[in-house]
Coordinates of C-alpha atoms in Angstrom, one line a residue:
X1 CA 26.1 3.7 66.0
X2 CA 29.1 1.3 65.1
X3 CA 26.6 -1.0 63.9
X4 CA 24.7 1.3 61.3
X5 CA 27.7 2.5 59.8
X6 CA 28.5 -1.3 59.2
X7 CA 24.6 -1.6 57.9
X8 CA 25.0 1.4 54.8
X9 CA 27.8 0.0 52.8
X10 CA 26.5 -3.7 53.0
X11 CA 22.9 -1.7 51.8
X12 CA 24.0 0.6 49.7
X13 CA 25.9 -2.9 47.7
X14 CA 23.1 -4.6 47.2
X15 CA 21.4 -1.7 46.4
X16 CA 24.5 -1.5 43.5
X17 CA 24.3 -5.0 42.5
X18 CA 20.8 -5.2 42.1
X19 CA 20.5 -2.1 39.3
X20 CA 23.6 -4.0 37.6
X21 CA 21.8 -7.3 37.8
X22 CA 18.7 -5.4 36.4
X23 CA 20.7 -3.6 33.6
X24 CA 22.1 -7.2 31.5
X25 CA 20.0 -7.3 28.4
X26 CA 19.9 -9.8 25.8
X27 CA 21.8 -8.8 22.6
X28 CA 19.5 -8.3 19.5
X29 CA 20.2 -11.0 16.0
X30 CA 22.4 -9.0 13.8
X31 CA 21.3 -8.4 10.6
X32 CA 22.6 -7.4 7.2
X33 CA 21.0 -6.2 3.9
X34 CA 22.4 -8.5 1.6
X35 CA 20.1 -8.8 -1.1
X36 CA 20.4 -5.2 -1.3
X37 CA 24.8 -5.3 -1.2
X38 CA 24.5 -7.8 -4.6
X39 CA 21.9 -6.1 -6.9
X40 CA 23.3 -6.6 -10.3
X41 CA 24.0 -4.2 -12.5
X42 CA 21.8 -4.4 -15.8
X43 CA 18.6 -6.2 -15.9
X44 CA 19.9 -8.8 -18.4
X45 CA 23.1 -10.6 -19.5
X46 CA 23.4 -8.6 -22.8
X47 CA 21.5 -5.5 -22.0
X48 CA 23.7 -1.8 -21.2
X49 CA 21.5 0.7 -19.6
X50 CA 22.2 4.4 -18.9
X51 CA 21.7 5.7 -15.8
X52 CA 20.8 9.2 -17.2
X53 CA 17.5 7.5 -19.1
X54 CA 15.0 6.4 -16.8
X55 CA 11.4 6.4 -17.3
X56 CA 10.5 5.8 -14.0
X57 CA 11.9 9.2 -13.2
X58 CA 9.1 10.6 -15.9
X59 CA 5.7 12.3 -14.1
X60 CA 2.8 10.5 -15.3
X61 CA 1.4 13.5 -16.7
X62 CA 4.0 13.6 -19.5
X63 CA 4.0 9.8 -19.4
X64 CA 0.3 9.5 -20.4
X65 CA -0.6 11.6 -23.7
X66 CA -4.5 10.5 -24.2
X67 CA -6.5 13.7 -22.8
X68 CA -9.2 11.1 -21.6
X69 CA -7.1 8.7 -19.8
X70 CA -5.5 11.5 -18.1
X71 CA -8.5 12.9 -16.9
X72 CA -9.9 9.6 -15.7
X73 CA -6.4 9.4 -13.8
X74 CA -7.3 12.7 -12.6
X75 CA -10.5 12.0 -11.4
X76 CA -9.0 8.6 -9.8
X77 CA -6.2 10.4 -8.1
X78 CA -9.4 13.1 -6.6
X79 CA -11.8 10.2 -4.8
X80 CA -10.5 6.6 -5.0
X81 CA -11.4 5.0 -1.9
X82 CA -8.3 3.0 -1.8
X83 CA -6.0 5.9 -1.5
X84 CA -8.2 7.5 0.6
X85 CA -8.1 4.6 3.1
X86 CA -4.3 5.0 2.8
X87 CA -4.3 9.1 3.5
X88 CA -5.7 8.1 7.3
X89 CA -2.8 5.6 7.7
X90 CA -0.7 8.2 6.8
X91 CA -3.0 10.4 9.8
X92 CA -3.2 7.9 12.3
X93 CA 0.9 7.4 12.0
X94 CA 1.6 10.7 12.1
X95 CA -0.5 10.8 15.6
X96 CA 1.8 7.8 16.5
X97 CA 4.8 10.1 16.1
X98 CA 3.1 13.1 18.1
X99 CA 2.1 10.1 20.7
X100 CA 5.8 9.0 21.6
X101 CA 7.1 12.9 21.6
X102 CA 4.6 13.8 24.2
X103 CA 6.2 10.5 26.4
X104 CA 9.6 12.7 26.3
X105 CA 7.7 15.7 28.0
X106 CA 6.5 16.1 31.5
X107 CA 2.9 14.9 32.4
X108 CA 1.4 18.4 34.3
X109 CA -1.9 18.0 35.3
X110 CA -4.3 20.1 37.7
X111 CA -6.3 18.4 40.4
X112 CA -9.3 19.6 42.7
X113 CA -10.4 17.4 45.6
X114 CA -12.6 16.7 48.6
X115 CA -13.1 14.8 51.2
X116 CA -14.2 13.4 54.8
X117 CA -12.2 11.1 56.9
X118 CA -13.4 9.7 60.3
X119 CA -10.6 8.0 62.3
X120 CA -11.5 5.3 65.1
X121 CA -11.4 7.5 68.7
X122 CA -9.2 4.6 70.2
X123 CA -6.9 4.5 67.4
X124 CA -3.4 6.6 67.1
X125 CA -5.0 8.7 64.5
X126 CA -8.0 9.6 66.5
X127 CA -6.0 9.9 69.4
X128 CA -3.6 13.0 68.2
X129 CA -6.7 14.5 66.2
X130 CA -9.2 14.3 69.4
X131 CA -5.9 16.0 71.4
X132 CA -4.9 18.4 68.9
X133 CA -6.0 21.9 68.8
X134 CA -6.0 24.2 66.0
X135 CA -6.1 27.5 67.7
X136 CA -6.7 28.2 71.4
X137 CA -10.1 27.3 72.7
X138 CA -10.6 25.2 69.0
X139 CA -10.3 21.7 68.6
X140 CA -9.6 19.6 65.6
X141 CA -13.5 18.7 64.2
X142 CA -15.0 15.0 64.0
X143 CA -14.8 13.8 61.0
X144 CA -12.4 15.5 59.4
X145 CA -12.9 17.4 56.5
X146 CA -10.3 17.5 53.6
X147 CA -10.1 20.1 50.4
X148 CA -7.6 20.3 48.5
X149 CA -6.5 21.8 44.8
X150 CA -3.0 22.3 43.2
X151 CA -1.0 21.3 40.2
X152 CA 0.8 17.5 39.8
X153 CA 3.3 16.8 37.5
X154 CA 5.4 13.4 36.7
X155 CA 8.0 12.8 34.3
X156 CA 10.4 10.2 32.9
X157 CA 13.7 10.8 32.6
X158 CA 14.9 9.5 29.2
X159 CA 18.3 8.4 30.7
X160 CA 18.8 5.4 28.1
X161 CA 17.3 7.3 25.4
X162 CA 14.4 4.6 25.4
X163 CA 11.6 7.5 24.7
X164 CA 14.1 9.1 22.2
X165 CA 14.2 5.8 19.9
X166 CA 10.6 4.7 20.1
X167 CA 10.2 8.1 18.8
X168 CA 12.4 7.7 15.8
X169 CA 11.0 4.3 14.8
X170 CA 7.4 5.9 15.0
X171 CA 8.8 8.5 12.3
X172 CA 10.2 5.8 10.6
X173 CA 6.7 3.9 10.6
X174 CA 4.4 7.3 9.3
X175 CA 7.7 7.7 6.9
X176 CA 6.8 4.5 5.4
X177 CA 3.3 5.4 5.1
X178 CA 3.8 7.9 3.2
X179 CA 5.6 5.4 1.0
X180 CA 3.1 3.4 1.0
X181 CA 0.9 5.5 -0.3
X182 CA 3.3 6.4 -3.5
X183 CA 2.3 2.9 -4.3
X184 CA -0.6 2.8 -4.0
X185 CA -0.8 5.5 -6.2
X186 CA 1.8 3.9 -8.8
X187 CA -0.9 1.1 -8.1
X188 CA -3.9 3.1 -9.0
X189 CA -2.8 4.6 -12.4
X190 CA -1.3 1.4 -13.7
X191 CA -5.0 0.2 -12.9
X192 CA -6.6 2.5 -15.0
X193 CA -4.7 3.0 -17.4
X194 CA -4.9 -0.9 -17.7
X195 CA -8.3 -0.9 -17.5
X196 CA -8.8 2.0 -20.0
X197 CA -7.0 0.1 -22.8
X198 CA -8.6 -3.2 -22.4
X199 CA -12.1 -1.2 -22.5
X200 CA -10.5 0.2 -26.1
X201 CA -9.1 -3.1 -26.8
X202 CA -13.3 -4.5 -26.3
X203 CA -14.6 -1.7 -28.4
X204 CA -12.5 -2.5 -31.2
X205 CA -13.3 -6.2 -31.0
X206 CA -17.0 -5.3 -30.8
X207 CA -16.3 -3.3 -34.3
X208 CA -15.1 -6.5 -35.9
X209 CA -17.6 -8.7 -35.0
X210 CA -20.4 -6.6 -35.8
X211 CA -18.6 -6.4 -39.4
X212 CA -18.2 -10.6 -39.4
X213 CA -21.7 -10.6 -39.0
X214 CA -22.1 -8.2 -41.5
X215 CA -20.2 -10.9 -43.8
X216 CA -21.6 -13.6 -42.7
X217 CA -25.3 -12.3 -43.7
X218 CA -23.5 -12.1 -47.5
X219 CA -22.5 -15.3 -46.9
X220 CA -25.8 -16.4 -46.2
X221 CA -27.7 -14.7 -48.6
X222 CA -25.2 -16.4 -51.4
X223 CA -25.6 -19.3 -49.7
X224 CA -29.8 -19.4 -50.5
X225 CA -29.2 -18.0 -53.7
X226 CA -26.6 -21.2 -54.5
X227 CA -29.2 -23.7 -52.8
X228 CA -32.0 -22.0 -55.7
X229 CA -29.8 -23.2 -58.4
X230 CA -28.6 -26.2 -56.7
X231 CA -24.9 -25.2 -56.5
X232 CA -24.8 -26.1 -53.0
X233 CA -27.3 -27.9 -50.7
X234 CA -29.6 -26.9 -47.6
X235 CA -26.9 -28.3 -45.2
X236 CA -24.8 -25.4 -46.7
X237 CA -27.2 -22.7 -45.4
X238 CA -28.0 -24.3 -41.9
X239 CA -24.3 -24.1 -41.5
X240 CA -23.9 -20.0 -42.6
X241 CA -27.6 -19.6 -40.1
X242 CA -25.7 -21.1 -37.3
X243 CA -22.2 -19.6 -38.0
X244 CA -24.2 -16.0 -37.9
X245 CA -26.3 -17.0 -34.8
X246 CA -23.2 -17.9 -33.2
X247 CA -21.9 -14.7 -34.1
X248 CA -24.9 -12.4 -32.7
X249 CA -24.5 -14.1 -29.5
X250 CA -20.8 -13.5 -29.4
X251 CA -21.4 -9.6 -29.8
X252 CA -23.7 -9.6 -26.8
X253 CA -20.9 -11.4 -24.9
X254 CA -18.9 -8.6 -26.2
X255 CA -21.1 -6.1 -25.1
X256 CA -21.6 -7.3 -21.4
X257 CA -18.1 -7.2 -21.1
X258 CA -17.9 -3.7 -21.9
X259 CA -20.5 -2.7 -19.6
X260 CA -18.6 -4.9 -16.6
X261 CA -15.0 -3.1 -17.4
X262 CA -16.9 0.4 -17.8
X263 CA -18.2 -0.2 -14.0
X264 CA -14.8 -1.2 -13.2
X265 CA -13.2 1.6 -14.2
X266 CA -16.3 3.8 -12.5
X267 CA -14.9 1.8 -8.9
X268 CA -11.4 3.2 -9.3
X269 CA -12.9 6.5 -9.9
X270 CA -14.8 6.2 -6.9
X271 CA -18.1 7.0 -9.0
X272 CA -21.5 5.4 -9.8
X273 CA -21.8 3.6 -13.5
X274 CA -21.4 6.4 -16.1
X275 CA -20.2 6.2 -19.8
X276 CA -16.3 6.1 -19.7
X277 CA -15.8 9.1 -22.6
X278 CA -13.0 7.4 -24.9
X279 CA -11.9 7.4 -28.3
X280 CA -11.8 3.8 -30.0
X281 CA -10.8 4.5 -33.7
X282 CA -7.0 5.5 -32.9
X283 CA -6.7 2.6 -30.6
X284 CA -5.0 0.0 -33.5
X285 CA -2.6 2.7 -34.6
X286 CA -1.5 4.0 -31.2
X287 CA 2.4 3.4 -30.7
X288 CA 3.7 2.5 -27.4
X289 CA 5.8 4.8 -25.9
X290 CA 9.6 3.8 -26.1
X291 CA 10.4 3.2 -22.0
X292 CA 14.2 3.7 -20.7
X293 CA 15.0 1.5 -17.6
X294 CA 17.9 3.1 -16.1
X295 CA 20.6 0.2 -14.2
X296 CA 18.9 -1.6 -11.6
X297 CA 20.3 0.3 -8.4
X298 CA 18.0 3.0 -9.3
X299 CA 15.1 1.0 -8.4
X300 CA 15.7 1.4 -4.5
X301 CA 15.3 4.8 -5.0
X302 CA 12.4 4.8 -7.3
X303 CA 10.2 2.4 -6.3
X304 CA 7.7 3.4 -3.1
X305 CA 7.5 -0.4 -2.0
X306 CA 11.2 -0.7 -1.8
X307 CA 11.7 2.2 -0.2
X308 CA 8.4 1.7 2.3
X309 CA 10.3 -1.6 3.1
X310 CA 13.4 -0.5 4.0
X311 CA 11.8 2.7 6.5
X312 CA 9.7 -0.9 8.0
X313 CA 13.5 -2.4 8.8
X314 CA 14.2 0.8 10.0
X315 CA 11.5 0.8 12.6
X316 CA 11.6 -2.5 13.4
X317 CA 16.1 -2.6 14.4
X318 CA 14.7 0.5 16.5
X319 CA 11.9 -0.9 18.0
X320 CA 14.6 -3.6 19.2
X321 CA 16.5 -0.9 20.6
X322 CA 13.8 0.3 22.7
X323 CA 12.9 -3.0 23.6
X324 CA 16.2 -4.1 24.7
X325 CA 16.3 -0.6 26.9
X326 CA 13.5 -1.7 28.8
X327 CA 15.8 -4.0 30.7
X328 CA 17.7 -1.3 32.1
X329 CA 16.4 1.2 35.2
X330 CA 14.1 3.8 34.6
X331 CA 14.1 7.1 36.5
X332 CA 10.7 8.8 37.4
X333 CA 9.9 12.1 39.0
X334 CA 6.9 13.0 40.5
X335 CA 5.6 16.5 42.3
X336 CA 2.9 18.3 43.6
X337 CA 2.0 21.8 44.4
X338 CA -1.1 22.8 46.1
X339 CA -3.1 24.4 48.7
X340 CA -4.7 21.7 51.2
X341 CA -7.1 22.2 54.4
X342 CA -9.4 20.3 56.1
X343 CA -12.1 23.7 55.9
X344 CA -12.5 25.6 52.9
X345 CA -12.2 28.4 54.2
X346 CA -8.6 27.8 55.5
X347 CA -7.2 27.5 51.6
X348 CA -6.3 31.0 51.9
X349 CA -4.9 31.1 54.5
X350 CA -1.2 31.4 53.8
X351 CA 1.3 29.6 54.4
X352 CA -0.3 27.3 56.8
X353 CA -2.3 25.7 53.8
X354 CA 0.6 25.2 51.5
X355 CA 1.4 21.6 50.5
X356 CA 3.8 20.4 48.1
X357 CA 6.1 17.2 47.4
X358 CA 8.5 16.2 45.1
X359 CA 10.3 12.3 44.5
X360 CA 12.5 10.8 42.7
X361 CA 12.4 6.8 41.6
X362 CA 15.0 4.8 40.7
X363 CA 13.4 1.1 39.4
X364 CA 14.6 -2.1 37.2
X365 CA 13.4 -5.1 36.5
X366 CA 14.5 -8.0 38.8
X367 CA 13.2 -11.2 39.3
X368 CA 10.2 -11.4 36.4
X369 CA 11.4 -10.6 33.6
X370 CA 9.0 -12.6 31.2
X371 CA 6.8 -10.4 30.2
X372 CA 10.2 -8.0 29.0
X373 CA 11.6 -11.1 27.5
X374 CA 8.8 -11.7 25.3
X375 CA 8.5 -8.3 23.8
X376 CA 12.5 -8.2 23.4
X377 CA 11.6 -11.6 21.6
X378 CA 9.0 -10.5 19.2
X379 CA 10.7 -7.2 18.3
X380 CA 13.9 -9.1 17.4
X381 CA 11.7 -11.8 15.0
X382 CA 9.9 -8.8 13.5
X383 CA 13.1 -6.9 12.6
X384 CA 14.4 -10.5 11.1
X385 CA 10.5 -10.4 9.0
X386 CA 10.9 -7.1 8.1
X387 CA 14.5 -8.0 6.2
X388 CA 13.2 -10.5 4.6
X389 CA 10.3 -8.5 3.6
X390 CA 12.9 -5.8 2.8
X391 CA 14.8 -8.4 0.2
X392 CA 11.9 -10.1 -1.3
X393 CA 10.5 -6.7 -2.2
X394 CA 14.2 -5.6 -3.9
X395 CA 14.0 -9.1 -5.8
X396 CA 10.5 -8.6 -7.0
X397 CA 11.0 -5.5 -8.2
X398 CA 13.9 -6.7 -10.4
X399 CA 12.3 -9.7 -11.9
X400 CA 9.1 -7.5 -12.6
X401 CA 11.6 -5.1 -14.5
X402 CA 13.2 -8.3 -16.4
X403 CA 10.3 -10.0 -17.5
X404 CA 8.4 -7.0 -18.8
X405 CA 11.8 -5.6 -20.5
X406 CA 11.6 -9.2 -22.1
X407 CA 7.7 -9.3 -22.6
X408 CA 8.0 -6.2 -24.6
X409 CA 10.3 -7.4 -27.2
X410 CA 8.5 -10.7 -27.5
X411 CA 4.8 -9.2 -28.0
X412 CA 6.5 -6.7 -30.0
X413 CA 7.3 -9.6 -32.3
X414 CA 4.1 -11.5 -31.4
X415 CA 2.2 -8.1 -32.8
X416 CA 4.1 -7.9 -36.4
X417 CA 3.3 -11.9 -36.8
X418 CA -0.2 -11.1 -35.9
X419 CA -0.4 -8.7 -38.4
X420 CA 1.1 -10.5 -41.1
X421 CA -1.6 -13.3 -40.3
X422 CA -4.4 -11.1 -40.8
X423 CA -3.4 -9.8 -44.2
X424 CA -3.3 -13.1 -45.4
X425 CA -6.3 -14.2 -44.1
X426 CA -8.5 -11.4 -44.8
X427 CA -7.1 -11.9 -48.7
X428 CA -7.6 -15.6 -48.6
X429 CA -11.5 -14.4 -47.8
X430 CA -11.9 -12.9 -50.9
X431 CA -10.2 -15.5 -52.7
X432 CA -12.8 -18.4 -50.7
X433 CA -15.7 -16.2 -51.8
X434 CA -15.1 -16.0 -55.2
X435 CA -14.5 -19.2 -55.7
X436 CA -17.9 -20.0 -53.4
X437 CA -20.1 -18.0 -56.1
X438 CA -18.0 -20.2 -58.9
X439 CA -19.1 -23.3 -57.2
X440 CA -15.1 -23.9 -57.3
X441 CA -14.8 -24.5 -53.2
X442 CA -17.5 -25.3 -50.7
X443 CA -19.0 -23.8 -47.7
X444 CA -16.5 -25.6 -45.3
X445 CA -14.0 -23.6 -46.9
X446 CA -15.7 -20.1 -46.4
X447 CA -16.4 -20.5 -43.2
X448 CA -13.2 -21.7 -42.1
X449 CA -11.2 -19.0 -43.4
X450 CA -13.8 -16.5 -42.1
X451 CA -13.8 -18.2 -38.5
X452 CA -9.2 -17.7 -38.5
X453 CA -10.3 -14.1 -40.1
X454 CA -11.7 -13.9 -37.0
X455 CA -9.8 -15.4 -34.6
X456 CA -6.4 -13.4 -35.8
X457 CA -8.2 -10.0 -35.7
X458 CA -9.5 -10.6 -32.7
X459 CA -5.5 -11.7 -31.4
X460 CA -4.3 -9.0 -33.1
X461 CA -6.3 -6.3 -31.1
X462 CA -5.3 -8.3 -28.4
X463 CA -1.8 -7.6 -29.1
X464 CA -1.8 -4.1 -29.7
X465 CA -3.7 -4.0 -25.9
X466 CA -0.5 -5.8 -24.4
X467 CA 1.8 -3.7 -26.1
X468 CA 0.3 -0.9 -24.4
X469 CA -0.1 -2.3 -21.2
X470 CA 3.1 -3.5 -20.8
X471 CA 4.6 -0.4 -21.2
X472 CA 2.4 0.7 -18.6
X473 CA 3.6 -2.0 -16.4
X474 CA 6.8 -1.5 -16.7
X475 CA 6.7 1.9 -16.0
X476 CA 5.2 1.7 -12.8
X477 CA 7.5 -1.1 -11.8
X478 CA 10.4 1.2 -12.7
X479 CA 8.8 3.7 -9.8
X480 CA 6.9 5.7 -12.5
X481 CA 3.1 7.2 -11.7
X482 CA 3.5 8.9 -8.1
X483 CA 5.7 11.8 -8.7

């Protein structure tokens, strides 16, 4: 008696220093958002913003005032297989989050069974059953016989709050989809509406050189008639038939591309090839919408990748919470409730048939840890990743601000230039003509002011496309085109 009273304290201490030893866990890399702390506050040296005027605050639907581009944005928005591939992330995420919930709950489960068990005759078990009578007169039968059917339930007991924090970094994760999918929609609608002006921007360089051609036959046609009264020489004429040649193939180059960016635009609308309905004429005059970019702190609020980056750090510091936890003790409880014979026909009979059981279990990690240690490992590096992620996205998003802020002034500038280029050259065509039919220049000259005609009208719709998609770019890298 002396002896087992000495026994139970030196047990019940190692018992103790065990679940200590099992409860020291590794401390996780401290992290800190600085990238995020030293955002600076205008988006250039000499530029004042207002934080009251932001066009990435603007919907898209009062951003965009073509009817047809907003109704191919429509149509995009309806069946675009890219979104649509990000809407079951957003599912599949969300089931993640119902997933770790149901891990807080008890598991309650109902069982039926049966069974036959035949015990050696010279064994203990055989022994008591062969000896053992059930009523008077009524041995035990050979083999025994075992039914049984009941509820079982198990749960774990959320003492470090392990279950509690994978579930908050799963919400963190389908939060983040859902982010995710704001850009891809701020994605999408830059895309098209991209896509929509170059298609414009083709159309209107199709016009012109269907109308050089259209000069070029004059040309030509002066050109024989110069060659009849030996003003100018056959060389002169091969040089106008090639120049125009050269031209016709250039308009089916024109036209293929047309065709290629109408199917292109057909993908984002998740639709077979189809004529993209559009309106060409206004394209040259259209004015780019004036875009306000707000102070740069605004951007962690507006744009969907910054904020889908910082819900990823989110998850990941928890999921090296929960990782960390799993070095500590976990408590289960397990029970059963039932009714269990060895005949059917004894299940009824009550209470003799009764069966029930209920433990508790108390275990930690002691001597392998390895496998704990690595996942502790790789949650830690993948909350470091996920910073980085976190601040490369922040700086991105600045410079793309900067550089389009700085790319609109400078093709604003680029456009005007273009512009004044083309007057002149289109009035030094006239002049070259004239003085063609006077014999008082040659064909070199023609056709070199018509070929930088050419070249600057052809710039110069080039232009007027950048203007416009640079204002589209910049409002989607302000956070403009999901709300």
């Amino acid at each position: 008696m002396m002896a087992n009273l000495k026994i139970k304290p030196i047990i019940t201490a190692i018992v103790v220093s065990l679940v200590l030893a099992s409860c020291k866990a590794p401390m996780a890399t401290v992290i800190k958002d600085e990238v995020k702390e030293s955002v600076p506050q205008n988006f250039g040296e000499n530029e004042a913003q207002d934080a009251n005027t932001n066009s990435g605050t603007t919907p898209w639907r009062q951003f965009f005032t073509d009817p047809n581009l907003v109704s191919l944005i429509e149509i995009a928005l309806k069946n675009n297989q890219e979104l649509m591939i990000t809407l079951q992330e957003i599912e599949i995420a969300k089931s993640g989050v119902l997933y770790k919930k149901g891990k807080l709950s008890p598991i309650v489960a109902a069982k039926l069974g049966a069974g036959v068990n035949k015990a050696g005759r010279y064994t203990s078990e055989g022994a008591g059953d062969a000896t053992t009578q059930i009523e008077p007169g009524r041995e035990m039968p050979d083999p025994l016989g075992n039914f049984e059917g009941g509820l079982m339930a198990n749960w774990e007991i959320d003492i470090w709050k392990k279950l509690r924090t994978e579930k908050e970094s799963a919400v963190a994760h389908y939060l983040s989809t859902v982010e995710g999918k704001n850009f891809v929609l701020s994605n999408l609608i830059e895309e098209v509406a991209d896509s929509y002006y170059e298609l414009l921007s083709i159309d209107n360089q199709l016009d012109i050189i269907q109308q050089y051609i259209k000069l070029q036959e004059k040309a030509l046609e002066i050109s024989k008639i110069q060659k009849q009264a030996a003003a100018t020489t056959e060389l002169a004429v091969k040089k106008f038939e090639a120049e125009l040649a050269k031209s016709k193939a250039t308009e089916y180059t024109i036209r293929q591309q047309i065709t290629e960016k109408e199917n292109g635009i057909n993908a984002l609308l998740g639709r077979f090839p189809q004529s993209i309905v559009r309106t060409k004429e206004s394209f040259m005059s259209t004015i780019p919408q004036t875009v306000y970019t707000g102070i740069p702190s605004q951007l962690l609020a507006n744009r969907p990748d910054i904020k889908q980056a910082e819900l990823e750090l989110k998850s990941a510091k928890l999921d090296v919470e929960a990782a960390r936890k799993e070095f500590y003790p976990s408590l289960e409880i397990s029970a059963t409730l039932g009714l269990e014979a060895f005949k059917p026909s004894y299940l009824v009979k009550m209470p003799e048939s009764i069966a029930y059981n209920m433990a508790g279990e108390l275990a930690g990690p002691l001597i392998n840890k390895t496998a704990i240690k690595a996942n502790f490992q790789t949650a830690d590096a993948k909350q470091i990743q996920a910073l980085y992620e976190y601040d490369k996205t922040i700086l991105n998003a600045y410079l793309d601000v900067a550089n389009l802020m700085s790319k609109v002034k400078n093709i604003d500038q680029y456009y005007q230039l273009k512009s004044q280029e083309t007057k002149a050259l289109d009035e030094s065509i006239d002049i070259a003509n004239q003085l063609f039919r006077n014999s008082r220049a040659d064909y070199l000259e023609v056709l070199l002011n018509q070929r930088d005609a050419l070249d600057a009208k052809m710039e110069l719709v080039e232009a007027k496309q950048k203007q416009l998609s640079t204002v589209v770019d910049i409002y989607k890298s302000l956070g403009g085109g999901w709300k």
